[in-house]
Amino acid sequence: MIRYHLQSIALVLRTSWGISRSATVVAFLEALGRVLQYLRPLFFGLIVAGLTTHELHLLVAGLTGFAFTESFGFVLGVCGVQARVGLNERIGHHFDSEVARISGTAPTLDHLQDPRYRDQMHALRERMGALGMAYNSLINAVNNLVAPVTTIIVAAGADLRLLLLLLIGAPASWWASCTMRWEQQAEDSSAAAGRRSKHFANLSVDPVAASELRIFGARGRLLRLLGQEADEWRKPFVRAEARGAAFSSVITLLYVVAAMAILVWMAHDALHGRVSPARFATGVLVVGQLRDVVGSLQSTVHFLGQTLRTVKRYRWLEEYGEHAAADHPGVAEAPAALRDGLTLEGVSFRYPGADREALHDVDLHLPAGEVVAVVGENGAGKSTLIGLLTGMYDVSGGRVLVDSTDLQELSLDDWRRHCAGAFQDHLKLELTAREAIGVGGLEDTAGRVARNERIETEPLAIPPDDRILRALDDAAASDVLAALPDGLDTHLGPSWPGGVDLSGGQWQRLAIGRAMVRQAPLLLVLDEPTSALDPATEHALFDRYAAAARETSRAGGVTLIVTHRFSTVASADRVVVLADGTVAEQGTHAELMAAGGHYAQLYGLQAAGYR
């Protein structure tokens, strides 16, 4: 554990050094200033000695030393404080950026489905301020450590009895370590309740959720749940803080009693000539400083421990990201066109923490050039299938092949540059319409087919307007653009000044347009692409989607249409029926209807509902 803490301290120092070498060095001047300030009792004793013995050189030495410590120590302290304060924000920004980068650039989305990961991230975000103050905490620790050393030297020179007060520092430091352990336990045990309370708090201010809450009269219920979860979230911290405060009071009382006893003892000896007035005067000041020493030992252990605990969580995130990257070493390029298609061999998948598999033992071949419709009831595994084909999740068993190459051997970034999609839970980018749609074709726009490389210095450009307009036409969404007051320059989203709100169907059609910007993808996914549209509009739009699918097919790609509405799947080349996490049937619409199996039953039930 000590070695791990030292590695965490080294990480903080490396980070600060990389941000500003000069500020990192200057910040330590504060510790030197603190040493000078804690020499004041020594110089005060010299002043008293000079006055009582009428020795001018002692008086001059004491006054000079006192003035020097007050002035130069103050200057050093100010310089050090200014340096570390300037570093705080920059270090905090660095760690914030790194947390976002590690979480946002993970090869898959498995971590976002993992309750353990989400609890750890909640605990880390709750203490992100401690990361920004990490170097500040190290400087404070150094300051609080040089003070005891200086004070102990001065105290020993004045009277060895004063060192008895340091015995109180031992239980204080032990209790601080206990407090640190209790706080970590509180963070771990309260993370789930903290996430739930944050979820309820977000619902209470979300415009969409607010409508349903008012309709059902459920606002009071939500607020009660929020209060309950907030209480459960904070209870462990309250208990830990109460324990720490109680013991701190006991330590303070013990110190006051012990200090008074020692001062009375020294005063008695001073009156009988066994202790000089100078040593007694020094001792009086040292008693106050030793109290600061005991307190600083406690606070140093507490705050440095708190900081290192947060750094430990950050290092856990770093290691998580490194392991995730190591688990996806593939560097092979995706093919320019599919020859055979996409194949799942014995594929199983279980979400983290789930009791059962979402997919199990799936064998499925999606031939190149085909339009494949995937149907099934809720929970059948349709969206999970998409996640596996796009490499968003790692299979629990089996493998996914792109032609004859295991998807694990491909660069996932490169594979996704050859994918496009529109989803039921689509992204609502509150940017200009041009940006919200154009992000679907960034890789193609910059004149590069970026393979297995990270482009960080030169941002990718939005496609030209003619590409965007064509994509909107392919998505039958040109009328949505016509309704926008400033066309492609319209800022979307009512939460911004001048922003325009859209209906659910309009947002979805723009999302489909975004999927159409990328030209000739190897995998075009349309996951419930018309869920927010009425059946008549859906039927009118499907011809456009089918045309885009045929273009994908001509390029050797696979088009995957996931839908609950069976009326849109009849013209697909192949229909795959999922049930209970496995392939129940597959074939053309006519073949499946003639077989009279699960598909025919579902189709008949839905057709009857539209009569």
Coordinates of C-alpha atoms in Angstrom, one line a residue:
M1 CA 0.0 0.0 0.0
I2 CA 2.9 2.4 0.9
R3 CA 4.5 1.7 -2.5
Y4 CA 1.1 2.4 -4.2
H5 CA 0.8 5.7 -2.4
L6 CA 4.3 6.7 -3.4
Q7 CA 3.5 5.9 -7.0
S8 CA 0.4 8.1 -6.7
I9 CA 2.5 10.9 -5.3
A10 CA 4.9 10.4 -8.2
L11 CA 2.0 10.7 -10.6
V12 CA 0.9 14.0 -9.1
L13 CA 4.5 15.4 -9.3
R14 CA 5.0 14.3 -12.9
T15 CA 1.7 15.9 -13.8
S16 CA 2.6 19.2 -12.1
W17 CA 6.1 19.1 -13.6
G18 CA 4.7 18.5 -17.1
I19 CA 2.4 21.5 -16.7
S20 CA 4.9 24.0 -15.3
R21 CA 8.3 23.2 -14.1
S22 CA 8.9 26.7 -12.7
A23 CA 5.7 26.8 -10.7
T24 CA 6.3 23.3 -9.4
V25 CA 9.7 24.4 -8.0
V26 CA 8.5 27.9 -6.7
A27 CA 5.6 26.3 -4.8
F28 CA 8.1 24.5 -2.5
L29 CA 9.4 27.9 -1.4
E30 CA 6.4 28.1 0.9
A31 CA 7.8 25.2 2.9
L32 CA 11.0 27.2 3.4
G33 CA 9.0 30.2 4.5
R34 CA 7.1 28.0 6.9
V35 CA 10.5 26.9 8.5
L36 CA 11.5 30.5 9.0
Q37 CA 8.1 31.3 10.7
Y38 CA 8.5 28.4 13.1
L39 CA 11.9 29.7 14.2
R40 CA 10.1 32.7 15.8
P41 CA 10.1 31.2 19.3
L42 CA 13.9 30.8 19.2
F43 CA 14.4 34.4 18.3
F44 CA 11.9 35.6 20.8
G45 CA 13.8 33.7 23.4
L46 CA 17.0 35.5 22.4
I47 CA 15.2 38.8 22.7
V48 CA 14.1 37.9 26.3
A49 CA 17.6 36.7 27.1
G50 CA 19.2 39.9 25.8
L51 CA 16.8 42.0 27.9
T52 CA 17.2 40.0 31.1
T53 CA 21.0 39.6 30.9
H54 CA 21.6 43.0 29.3
E55 CA 23.6 41.4 26.5
L56 CA 23.2 43.6 23.5
H57 CA 24.4 41.0 20.9
L58 CA 21.6 38.6 22.0
L59 CA 19.0 41.3 21.7
V60 CA 20.2 42.4 18.3
A61 CA 20.4 38.7 17.1
G62 CA 16.9 38.1 18.3
L63 CA 15.4 41.2 16.8
T64 CA 17.2 40.7 13.5
G65 CA 16.2 37.0 13.3
F66 CA 12.6 37.9 14.2
A67 CA 12.4 40.6 11.6
F68 CA 13.9 38.3 9.0
T69 CA 11.6 35.5 9.6
E70 CA 8.5 37.8 9.5
S71 CA 9.5 39.5 6.3
F72 CA 11.4 37.0 4.2
G73 CA 9.2 34.1 5.4
F74 CA 6.1 36.1 4.4
V75 CA 7.6 36.8 0.9
L76 CA 8.5 33.1 0.4
G77 CA 5.0 32.1 1.5
V78 CA 3.3 34.5 -0.9
C79 CA 5.4 33.3 -3.8
G80 CA 4.8 29.7 -3.0
V81 CA 1.0 30.2 -2.5
Q82 CA 0.7 32.1 -5.8
A83 CA 2.5 29.3 -7.7
R84 CA 0.5 26.4 -6.3
V85 CA -2.8 28.3 -6.6
G86 CA -2.0 28.9 -10.3
L87 CA -1.3 25.2 -10.7
N88 CA -4.5 24.1 -9.1
E89 CA -6.8 25.0 -12.0
R90 CA -4.4 23.7 -14.6
I91 CA -3.9 20.4 -12.9
G92 CA -7.7 20.1 -12.3
H93 CA -8.3 20.7 -16.0
H94 CA -5.7 18.1 -16.9
F95 CA -7.3 15.4 -14.8
D96 CA -10.8 16.4 -16.0
S97 CA -9.6 16.0 -19.6
E98 CA -7.9 12.7 -18.9
V99 CA -11.0 11.3 -17.2
A100 CA -13.1 12.3 -20.1
R101 CA -10.6 11.0 -22.6
I102 CA -10.1 7.6 -20.9
S103 CA -13.9 7.1 -20.6
G104 CA -14.8 8.5 -24.0
T105 CA -12.1 6.7 -26.0
A106 CA -12.6 3.2 -24.6
P107 CA -12.8 0.7 -27.5
T108 CA -16.2 -0.6 -26.5
L109 CA -19.2 0.5 -24.4
D110 CA -19.0 -2.4 -22.0
H111 CA -17.8 -0.1 -19.2
L112 CA -20.9 2.0 -19.5
Q113 CA -23.0 -1.1 -18.8
D114 CA -20.9 -2.2 -15.8
P115 CA -22.4 -1.2 -12.4
R116 CA -19.0 -1.5 -10.7
Y117 CA -17.5 0.9 -13.2
R118 CA -20.3 3.4 -12.8
D119 CA -20.0 3.3 -9.0
Q120 CA -16.3 3.9 -9.2
M121 CA -16.9 6.8 -11.7
H122 CA -19.5 8.3 -9.4
A123 CA -17.1 8.2 -6.4
L124 CA -14.4 9.7 -8.6
R125 CA -16.5 12.5 -9.9
E126 CA -17.6 13.3 -6.4
R127 CA -14.0 14.0 -5.5
M128 CA -12.7 15.4 -8.8
G129 CA -11.9 18.7 -7.0
A130 CA -9.4 16.7 -4.9
L131 CA -7.6 15.8 -8.1
G132 CA -7.2 19.4 -9.0
M133 CA -6.0 20.1 -5.5
A134 CA -3.6 17.1 -5.5
Y135 CA -0.4 19.1 -5.9
N136 CA -1.7 21.7 -3.4
S137 CA -2.3 18.9 -0.9
L138 CA 1.3 17.6 -1.4
I139 CA 2.7 21.1 -0.7
N140 CA 0.5 21.4 2.4
A141 CA 1.8 18.0 3.5
V142 CA 5.4 19.2 3.1
N143 CA 4.6 22.4 4.9
N144 CA 2.9 20.5 7.7
L145 CA 5.9 18.1 8.0
V146 CA 8.6 20.7 8.1
A147 CA 6.8 22.6 10.8
P148 CA 6.9 19.7 13.3
V149 CA 10.6 19.1 12.6
T150 CA 11.5 22.8 13.2
T151 CA 9.2 23.1 16.2
I152 CA 10.6 19.9 17.8
I153 CA 14.2 21.2 17.4
V154 CA 13.2 24.5 19.0
A155 CA 11.2 22.8 21.8
A156 CA 14.1 20.4 22.6
G157 CA 16.4 23.3 22.9
A158 CA 14.1 25.1 25.2
D159 CA 13.0 22.3 27.5
L160 CA 12.7 18.5 26.9
R161 CA 9.5 18.4 28.8
L162 CA 7.7 20.1 26.0
L163 CA 8.3 17.1 23.8
L164 CA 5.8 15.2 26.0
L165 CA 3.1 17.1 24.2
L166 CA 4.0 15.2 21.0
L167 CA 2.8 12.0 22.6
I168 CA -0.7 13.3 21.9
G169 CA 0.2 13.3 18.2
A170 CA 0.3 9.5 18.0
P171 CA -3.4 8.8 18.7
A172 CA -4.3 11.9 16.6
S173 CA -2.5 10.5 13.6
W174 CA -3.9 7.0 14.2
W175 CA -7.4 8.4 14.4
A176 CA -6.9 10.4 11.2
S177 CA -6.0 7.2 9.4
C178 CA -9.2 5.6 10.8
T179 CA -11.2 8.6 9.5
M180 CA -9.6 8.2 6.1
R181 CA -10.6 4.5 6.1
W182 CA -14.2 5.3 7.2
E183 CA -14.5 8.0 4.4
Q184 CA -13.4 5.5 1.8
Q185 CA -15.9 3.0 3.1
A186 CA -18.6 5.7 3.0
E187 CA -17.7 6.6 -0.6
D188 CA -17.9 2.9 -1.7
S189 CA -21.1 2.1 0.2
S190 CA -23.0 5.2 -0.9
A191 CA -22.1 5.3 -4.6
A192 CA -25.2 3.4 -5.8
A193 CA -27.5 5.6 -3.7
G194 CA -25.6 8.7 -4.9
R195 CA -26.2 7.7 -8.5
R196 CA -29.9 7.1 -7.9
S197 CA -30.3 10.4 -6.1
K198 CA -28.6 12.2 -9.1
H199 CA -30.9 10.3 -11.5
F200 CA -34.0 11.4 -9.5
A201 CA -32.7 15.0 -9.3
N202 CA -32.2 15.1 -13.1
L203 CA -35.7 13.8 -13.6
S204 CA -37.1 16.6 -11.4
V205 CA -35.7 19.3 -13.7
D206 CA -36.0 17.5 -17.1
P207 CA -38.8 19.1 -19.3
V208 CA -39.8 15.8 -20.8
A209 CA -40.0 13.9 -17.5
A210 CA -41.8 16.9 -15.9
S211 CA -44.8 16.5 -18.2
E212 CA -45.4 12.9 -17.1
L213 CA -44.8 13.6 -13.5
R214 CA -47.5 16.3 -13.6
I215 CA -49.9 14.2 -15.5
F216 CA -49.7 11.4 -13.0
G217 CA -49.4 13.6 -10.0
A218 CA -46.1 11.9 -9.2
R219 CA -43.9 14.9 -8.3
G220 CA -44.4 14.3 -4.6
R221 CA -43.5 10.7 -5.0
L222 CA -40.3 11.5 -6.9
L223 CA -39.3 14.1 -4.4
R224 CA -39.8 11.5 -1.6
L225 CA -37.6 9.0 -3.5
L226 CA -35.0 11.8 -4.0
G227 CA -35.0 12.6 -0.3
Q228 CA -34.7 8.9 0.7
E229 CA -31.8 8.2 -1.7
A230 CA -30.1 11.5 -0.8
D231 CA -30.3 10.5 2.9
E232 CA -28.9 7.0 2.1
W233 CA -26.1 8.7 0.1
R234 CA -25.0 11.0 2.9
K235 CA -25.6 8.9 6.0
P236 CA -22.2 7.1 5.8
F237 CA -20.4 10.4 5.5
V238 CA -22.3 12.0 8.4
R239 CA -21.3 9.0 10.6
A240 CA -17.7 9.2 9.5
E241 CA -17.5 13.0 10.1
A242 CA -19.3 12.7 13.5
R243 CA -16.7 10.1 14.7
G244 CA -13.8 12.3 13.5
A245 CA -15.2 15.5 15.2
A246 CA -15.8 13.7 18.5
F247 CA -12.2 12.4 18.7
S248 CA -10.8 15.7 17.5
S249 CA -12.6 17.4 20.5
V250 CA -11.1 14.8 22.9
I251 CA -7.6 15.3 21.5
T252 CA -7.9 19.1 21.9
L253 CA -9.1 18.7 25.5
L254 CA -6.2 16.4 26.3
Y255 CA -3.7 18.7 24.7
V256 CA -5.0 21.8 26.6
V257 CA -4.8 19.9 30.0
A258 CA -1.3 18.6 29.2
A259 CA 0.0 21.9 28.0
M260 CA -1.3 23.8 31.1
A261 CA 0.3 21.2 33.4
I262 CA 3.7 21.4 31.7
L263 CA 3.6 25.3 31.7
V264 CA 2.8 25.3 35.4
W265 CA 5.7 22.9 36.0
M266 CA 8.0 25.1 33.9
A267 CA 6.8 28.3 35.7
H268 CA 7.5 26.7 39.0
D269 CA 11.0 25.9 38.0
A270 CA 11.5 29.4 36.5
L271 CA 10.5 30.9 39.8
H272 CA 13.0 28.8 41.6
G273 CA 15.8 29.6 39.1
R274 CA 16.0 26.2 37.5
V275 CA 14.7 27.5 34.1
S276 CA 15.9 30.8 32.6
P277 CA 13.3 33.4 31.6
A278 CA 14.4 33.1 28.0
R279 CA 13.7 29.3 27.9
F280 CA 10.4 29.8 29.6
A281 CA 9.4 32.5 27.1
T282 CA 10.4 30.3 24.3
G283 CA 8.4 27.4 25.8
V284 CA 5.3 29.5 26.0
L285 CA 5.3 30.2 22.3
V286 CA 6.4 26.6 21.5
V287 CA 3.3 25.3 23.3
G288 CA 1.1 27.0 20.8
Q289 CA 3.1 25.8 17.9
L290 CA 3.1 22.3 19.2
R291 CA -0.7 22.4 19.2
D292 CA -0.5 23.4 15.6
V293 CA 1.9 20.5 15.0
V294 CA -0.5 18.0 16.5
G295 CA -3.4 19.4 14.5
S296 CA -1.3 19.5 11.3
L297 CA -0.3 15.9 11.7
Q298 CA -3.9 15.0 11.9
S299 CA -5.0 17.1 9.0
T300 CA -2.0 16.1 6.9
V301 CA -2.8 12.4 7.3
H302 CA -6.5 13.2 6.6
F303 CA -6.3 15.4 3.6
L304 CA -3.3 13.8 2.0
G305 CA -5.1 10.4 2.5
Q306 CA -8.2 11.8 0.9
T307 CA -6.2 13.1 -2.0
L308 CA -4.3 9.9 -2.5
R309 CA -7.6 8.0 -2.3
T310 CA -8.9 10.0 -5.2
V311 CA -5.7 9.6 -7.1
K312 CA -6.0 5.9 -6.5
R313 CA -9.5 5.9 -8.1
Y314 CA -8.0 7.9 -11.0
R315 CA -5.2 5.4 -11.4
W316 CA -7.8 2.6 -11.3
L317 CA -9.5 4.4 -14.2
E318 CA -6.2 4.6 -16.0
E319 CA -5.5 0.9 -15.5
Y320 CA -9.0 0.1 -16.7
G321 CA -8.4 2.0 -19.9
E322 CA -5.1 0.4 -20.4
H323 CA -6.6 -3.1 -19.9
A324 CA -9.5 -2.2 -22.3
A325 CA -7.0 -1.1 -24.9
A326 CA -4.9 -4.2 -24.4
D327 CA -8.0 -6.4 -24.9
H328 CA -8.5 -4.9 -28.3
P329 CA -5.1 -5.0 -30.0
G330 CA -6.5 -5.4 -33.5
V331 CA -4.8 -3.2 -36.1
A332 CA -6.0 -4.8 -39.4
E333 CA -7.8 -2.6 -41.8
A334 CA -11.4 -3.2 -42.7
P335 CA -11.9 -4.4 -46.3
A336 CA -12.9 -1.9 -48.9
A337 CA -15.9 -4.0 -49.8
L338 CA -17.4 -7.2 -48.3
R339 CA -17.1 -10.4 -50.3
D340 CA -18.7 -12.9 -48.1
G341 CA -20.5 -10.8 -45.5
L342 CA -20.8 -10.8 -41.7
T343 CA -21.0 -14.0 -39.7
L344 CA -21.7 -14.8 -36.1
E345 CA -20.3 -18.1 -34.9
G346 CA -21.7 -19.4 -31.6
V347 CA -22.0 -15.9 -30.2
S348 CA -23.2 -15.3 -26.7
F349 CA -23.3 -12.1 -24.7
R350 CA -24.2 -11.2 -21.2
Y351 CA -24.4 -7.6 -19.9
P352 CA -22.3 -6.9 -16.8
G353 CA -24.3 -7.8 -13.7
A354 CA -27.1 -9.4 -15.6
D355 CA -28.6 -12.7 -14.5
R356 CA -28.9 -14.2 -18.0
E357 CA -27.5 -13.9 -21.4
A358 CA -29.0 -11.4 -23.8
L359 CA -27.8 -13.6 -26.7
H360 CA -26.7 -17.2 -26.6
D361 CA -25.2 -19.6 -29.1
V362 CA -26.2 -17.4 -32.1
D363 CA -25.1 -18.7 -35.5
L364 CA -26.0 -16.3 -38.2
H365 CA -24.7 -15.3 -41.7
L366 CA -25.5 -11.9 -43.2
P367 CA -24.4 -12.1 -46.9
A368 CA -22.7 -9.2 -48.5
G369 CA -25.1 -7.0 -50.5
E370 CA -28.2 -8.1 -48.7
V371 CA -30.9 -6.1 -46.9
V372 CA -31.6 -8.0 -43.7
A373 CA -34.6 -7.2 -41.5
V374 CA -34.3 -8.3 -37.8
V375 CA -37.6 -8.7 -35.9
G376 CA -38.6 -10.0 -32.6
E377 CA -40.4 -9.0 -29.4
N378 CA -38.9 -6.6 -26.8
G379 CA -35.9 -8.2 -25.1
A380 CA -35.3 -10.6 -27.9
G381 CA -31.7 -9.3 -28.4
K382 CA -32.1 -7.1 -31.5
S383 CA -30.2 -4.0 -30.2
T384 CA -27.6 -6.3 -28.6
L385 CA -27.0 -7.9 -32.0
I386 CA -26.3 -4.4 -33.4
G387 CA -23.9 -3.6 -30.6
L388 CA -21.9 -6.8 -31.3
L389 CA -21.8 -6.2 -35.1
T390 CA -20.5 -2.6 -34.7
G391 CA -18.0 -3.7 -32.0
M392 CA -19.6 -1.7 -29.3
Y393 CA -19.6 -4.8 -27.0
D394 CA -17.3 -7.7 -26.7
V395 CA -18.8 -11.1 -27.2
S396 CA -18.9 -13.3 -24.1
G397 CA -18.4 -16.4 -26.3
G398 CA -18.0 -17.2 -29.9
R399 CA -16.8 -14.7 -32.5
V400 CA -17.9 -12.1 -35.1
L401 CA -16.4 -12.4 -38.6
V402 CA -16.0 -9.6 -41.2
D403 CA -15.6 -11.8 -44.2
S404 CA -13.2 -14.3 -42.8
T405 CA -11.5 -12.0 -40.3
D406 CA -12.3 -11.9 -36.6
L407 CA -13.6 -8.5 -35.6
Q408 CA -11.2 -8.6 -32.7
E409 CA -8.3 -8.5 -35.2
L410 CA -9.6 -5.3 -36.9
S411 CA -9.0 -1.8 -35.7
L412 CA -12.4 -1.0 -34.2
D413 CA -11.9 2.7 -35.1
D414 CA -11.3 1.7 -38.7
W415 CA -14.3 -0.7 -38.7
R416 CA -16.6 2.0 -37.4
R417 CA -15.5 4.3 -40.1
H418 CA -17.1 1.9 -42.5
C419 CA -20.3 1.7 -40.5
A420 CA -23.3 4.1 -40.4
G421 CA -26.5 4.0 -38.5
A422 CA -29.7 5.6 -37.2
F423 CA -31.1 4.5 -33.9
Q424 CA -34.3 4.6 -32.0
D425 CA -32.5 6.3 -29.1
H426 CA -30.8 8.7 -31.4
L427 CA -28.4 11.5 -30.6
K428 CA -29.9 15.0 -30.3
L429 CA -27.0 17.2 -31.1
E430 CA -28.0 20.8 -30.1
L431 CA -25.7 22.4 -32.7
T432 CA -26.5 24.0 -36.0
A433 CA -28.4 21.8 -38.3
R434 CA -25.4 21.6 -40.6
E435 CA -23.2 20.3 -37.8
A436 CA -25.9 18.0 -36.3
I437 CA -26.2 16.2 -39.6
G438 CA -22.7 16.6 -41.0
V439 CA -21.0 14.8 -38.2
G440 CA -22.2 11.6 -39.9
G441 CA -19.5 12.0 -42.6
L442 CA -16.5 13.6 -40.9
E443 CA -14.0 10.9 -41.8
D444 CA -14.8 11.0 -45.5
T445 CA -14.6 14.8 -45.7
A446 CA -11.0 15.5 -44.8
G447 CA -9.7 13.7 -47.9
R448 CA -8.3 10.8 -46.0
V449 CA -9.3 7.3 -45.2
A450 CA -7.8 7.5 -41.7
R451 CA -6.8 4.0 -40.8
N452 CA -5.3 3.0 -37.5
E453 CA -4.2 6.5 -36.6
R454 CA -5.4 9.1 -34.2
I455 CA -5.8 12.6 -35.7
E456 CA -5.6 15.1 -32.8
T457 CA -4.0 18.2 -34.2
E458 CA -6.2 18.8 -37.3
P459 CA -9.9 18.7 -36.7
L460 CA -12.0 16.9 -39.3
A461 CA -14.3 19.1 -41.4
I462 CA -18.1 19.0 -41.9
P463 CA -19.0 17.8 -45.3
P464 CA -20.0 20.3 -48.0
D465 CA -23.7 21.4 -48.1
D466 CA -24.5 19.4 -51.2
R467 CA -23.6 16.2 -49.4
I468 CA -25.8 17.1 -46.5
L469 CA -28.7 18.1 -48.7
R470 CA -28.5 14.8 -50.6
A471 CA -28.4 12.9 -47.3
L472 CA -31.5 14.7 -46.2
D473 CA -33.2 13.9 -49.5
D474 CA -32.3 10.2 -49.0
A475 CA -33.8 10.3 -45.6
A476 CA -37.0 12.1 -46.9
A477 CA -36.2 14.8 -44.4
S478 CA -35.9 17.8 -46.8
D479 CA -39.2 19.2 -45.5
V480 CA -37.7 19.3 -42.0
L481 CA -34.9 21.5 -43.3
A482 CA -37.4 23.7 -45.1
A483 CA -39.2 24.3 -41.8
L484 CA -36.1 25.6 -40.1
P485 CA -36.0 29.5 -40.1
D486 CA -32.3 29.7 -41.1
G487 CA -31.9 26.4 -43.0
L488 CA -28.7 24.6 -42.2
D489 CA -27.5 27.6 -40.1
T490 CA -30.4 27.1 -37.6
H491 CA -29.3 26.3 -34.1
L492 CA -31.2 23.3 -32.8
G493 CA -32.5 22.9 -29.2
P494 CA -34.8 25.1 -27.2
S495 CA -32.4 25.2 -24.2
W496 CA -30.1 27.7 -26.1
P497 CA -30.9 31.3 -27.0
G498 CA -32.4 31.4 -30.5
G499 CA -32.5 27.6 -30.6
V500 CA -35.4 25.9 -32.4
D501 CA -37.2 22.9 -30.9
L502 CA -38.1 19.9 -33.0
S503 CA -40.7 17.2 -32.7
G504 CA -39.6 13.6 -31.9
G505 CA -40.3 12.7 -35.5
Q506 CA -38.2 15.6 -36.9
W507 CA -35.3 14.8 -34.6
Q508 CA -35.5 11.2 -35.8
R509 CA -35.5 12.1 -39.5
L510 CA -32.5 14.3 -39.0
A511 CA -30.8 11.4 -37.3
I512 CA -31.6 9.2 -40.4
G513 CA -30.2 12.0 -42.6
R514 CA -27.0 11.9 -40.5
A515 CA -26.8 8.1 -41.1
M516 CA -27.0 8.7 -44.9
V517 CA -24.1 11.2 -45.1
R518 CA -21.5 8.5 -45.0
Q519 CA -21.2 7.0 -48.5
A520 CA -21.1 3.3 -49.2
P521 CA -20.7 1.9 -45.7
L522 CA -20.0 -1.8 -45.2
L523 CA -22.7 -1.9 -42.5
L524 CA -25.7 0.4 -42.5
V525 CA -27.8 0.0 -39.4
L526 CA -31.3 1.3 -39.2
D527 CA -32.5 0.5 -35.6
E528 CA -36.2 1.3 -35.3
P529 CA -35.6 4.2 -37.7
T530 CA -39.2 5.2 -37.8
S531 CA -40.3 4.5 -34.3
A532 CA -41.4 8.2 -33.8
L533 CA -43.4 8.2 -37.1
D534 CA -46.9 7.2 -37.9
P535 CA -47.4 4.1 -40.1
A536 CA -48.4 6.1 -43.2
T537 CA -45.2 8.3 -43.0
E538 CA -43.2 5.2 -42.3
H539 CA -44.4 3.5 -45.4
A540 CA -43.7 6.6 -47.5
L541 CA -40.2 6.8 -46.1
F542 CA -39.3 3.2 -46.4
D543 CA -38.8 3.4 -50.1
R544 CA -36.2 6.0 -49.6
Y545 CA -34.4 3.8 -47.0
A546 CA -34.6 0.8 -49.3
A547 CA -32.9 2.9 -52.1
A548 CA -30.1 3.8 -49.8
A549 CA -29.9 0.2 -48.7
R550 CA -29.5 -0.9 -52.3
E551 CA -26.6 1.6 -52.8
T552 CA -24.9 0.0 -49.7
S553 CA -25.6 -3.4 -51.2
R554 CA -24.0 -2.5 -54.5
A555 CA -20.9 -1.5 -52.6
G556 CA -20.8 -4.9 -51.0
G557 CA -22.2 -3.7 -47.7
V558 CA -24.9 -5.2 -45.5
T559 CA -28.0 -3.2 -44.5
L560 CA -29.6 -4.2 -41.2
I561 CA -33.1 -3.0 -40.5
V562 CA -34.3 -3.6 -36.9
T563 CA -38.0 -2.9 -36.4
H564 CA -41.1 -3.9 -34.5
R565 CA -43.3 -3.0 -37.5
F566 CA -43.5 -6.0 -39.8
S567 CA -45.0 -4.1 -42.6
T568 CA -41.6 -2.6 -43.5
V569 CA -39.8 -5.9 -43.7
A570 CA -41.6 -7.7 -46.5
S571 CA -39.2 -6.3 -49.2
A572 CA -36.1 -7.3 -47.3
D573 CA -33.8 -9.9 -48.9
R574 CA -33.8 -11.9 -45.6
V575 CA -35.8 -11.7 -42.4
V576 CA -34.1 -12.9 -39.1
V577 CA -36.5 -13.6 -36.2
L578 CA -34.9 -13.4 -32.7
A579 CA -36.6 -14.9 -29.7
D580 CA -35.3 -15.4 -26.2
G581 CA -31.8 -14.4 -27.3
T582 CA -31.3 -16.8 -30.2
V583 CA -32.3 -17.1 -33.9
A584 CA -35.7 -18.7 -34.0
E585 CA -36.3 -18.4 -37.8
Q586 CA -34.8 -16.9 -40.9
G587 CA -35.7 -16.7 -44.6
T588 CA -37.7 -14.4 -46.9
H589 CA -41.0 -12.9 -45.9
A590 CA -42.8 -15.4 -48.2
E591 CA -40.9 -18.4 -46.8
L592 CA -41.6 -17.5 -43.2
M593 CA -45.2 -16.8 -43.8
A594 CA -45.6 -20.1 -45.6
A595 CA -43.9 -21.9 -42.7
G596 CA -46.5 -20.6 -40.3
G597 CA -44.1 -20.3 -37.4
H598 CA -43.3 -17.6 -34.9
Y599 CA -42.9 -14.9 -37.6
A600 CA -46.2 -15.7 -39.2
Q601 CA -47.9 -15.5 -35.8
L602 CA -46.3 -12.1 -34.9
Y603 CA -47.1 -10.8 -38.4
G604 CA -50.7 -11.9 -38.1
L605 CA -51.1 -10.3 -34.6
Q606 CA -49.7 -7.0 -35.8
A607 CA -51.7 -7.0 -39.0
A608 CA -54.9 -7.6 -37.0
G609 CA -54.1 -4.6 -34.8
Y610 CA -54.1 -2.3 -37.9
R611 CA -57.5 -3.4 -39.2

